[in-house]
Amino acid sequence: MPNSRCVRVCQNRTCRKQGAKSVLAAFEALPIPGVIVTASSCLGQCGNGPMVLVLPDMVWYCGVRSNEVALIVEQHLIGNEKVTQMLYKRFHSGDGK
Ligand code: FES
């Protein structure tokens, strides 16, 4: 199954301050078969949050807002295409296209 994925939404202190709780809630409000959404401990990228990591793709999104979650769900989790403009540049500097 192509969509057997895990979405990890950091819920540690710094990301929480940046709104990670509502980001997690937004993912939970849009359940997709085969995709597991979990709260994560610190992903080690504090200050760039809320951080979202999609596995096994190893795709990182930074500064995610709850109103952007639907786009990740539709384009990435359902459509299998990364949301380029939201990628965390530190880990995705080469794949801007
Ligand atoms: S608190 Fe989210 S990456 Fe550290």
mmCIF file of N, CA, C and O and ligand atoms in Angstrom, residues 10 12 14-15 42-46 51, ligand 1:
data_model
loop_
_atom_site.group_PDB
_atom_site.id
_atom_site.type_symbol
_atom_site.label_atom_id
_atom_site.label_comp_id
_atom_site.label_asym_id
_atom_site.label_seq_id
_atom_site.Cartn_x
_atom_site.Cartn_y
_atom_site.Cartn_z
ATOM 1 N N CYS A 10 5.369 17.185 16.304
ATOM 2 C CA CYS A 10 6.079 17.495 17.541
ATOM 3 C C CYS A 10 5.164 18.219 18.521
ATOM 4 O O CYS A 10 4.499 19.183 18.162
ATOM 5 N N ASN A 12 6.440 18.956 21.708
ATOM 6 C CA ASN A 12 7.282 19.406 22.800
ATOM 7 C C ASN A 12 7.143 20.920 22.997
ATOM 8 O O ASN A 12 6.482 21.591 22.223
ATOM 9 N N THR A 14 8.701 23.873 22.669
ATOM 10 C CA THR A 14 8.890 24.984 21.733
ATOM 11 C C THR A 14 7.862 24.933 20.611
ATOM 12 O O THR A 14 7.272 25.951 20.241
ATOM 13 N N CYS A 15 7.631 23.755 20.079
ATOM 14 C CA CYS A 15 6.628 23.638 19.018
ATOM 15 C C CYS A 15 5.227 23.931 19.547
ATOM 16 O O CYS A 15 4.396 24.506 18.848
ATOM 17 N N CYS A 42 10.289 15.968 21.124
ATOM 18 C CA CYS A 42 11.086 16.940 20.368
ATOM 19 C C CYS A 42 11.794 16.275 19.189
ATOM 20 O O CYS A 42 12.468 15.259 19.335
ATOM 21 N N LEU A 43 11.646 16.868 18.033
ATOM 22 C CA LEU A 43 12.272 16.337 16.820
ATOM 23 C C LEU A 43 13.647 16.963 16.595
ATOM 24 O O LEU A 43 14.269 16.755 15.556
ATOM 25 N N GLY A 44 14.093 17.737 17.552
ATOM 26 C CA GLY A 44 15.449 18.286 17.495
ATOM 27 C C GLY A 44 15.596 19.518 16.621
ATOM 28 O O GLY A 44 16.705 19.913 16.292
ATOM 29 N N GLN A 45 14.479 20.118 16.251
ATOM 30 C CA GLN A 45 14.539 21.285 15.354
ATOM 31 C C GLN A 45 13.789 22.468 15.958
ATOM 32 O O GLN A 45 13.159 23.252 15.242
ATOM 33 N N CYS A 46 13.895 22.607 17.263
ATOM 34 C CA CYS A 46 13.160 23.634 17.995
ATOM 35 C C CYS A 46 13.370 25.018 17.400
ATOM 36 O O CYS A 46 14.481 25.368 17.022
ATOM 37 N N MET A 51 6.939 21.491 13.943
ATOM 38 C CA MET A 51 7.583 20.562 13.025
ATOM 39 C C MET A 51 6.684 19.358 12.789
ATOM 40 O O MET A 51 6.099 18.817 13.718
HETATM 41 S S1 FES B 1 10.106 21.236 20.397
HETATM 42 FE FE1 FES B 1 9.529 20.624 18.397
HETATM 43 S S2 FES B 1 11.398 20.242 17.445
HETATM 44 FE FE2 FES B 1 11.952 20.634 19.482
#
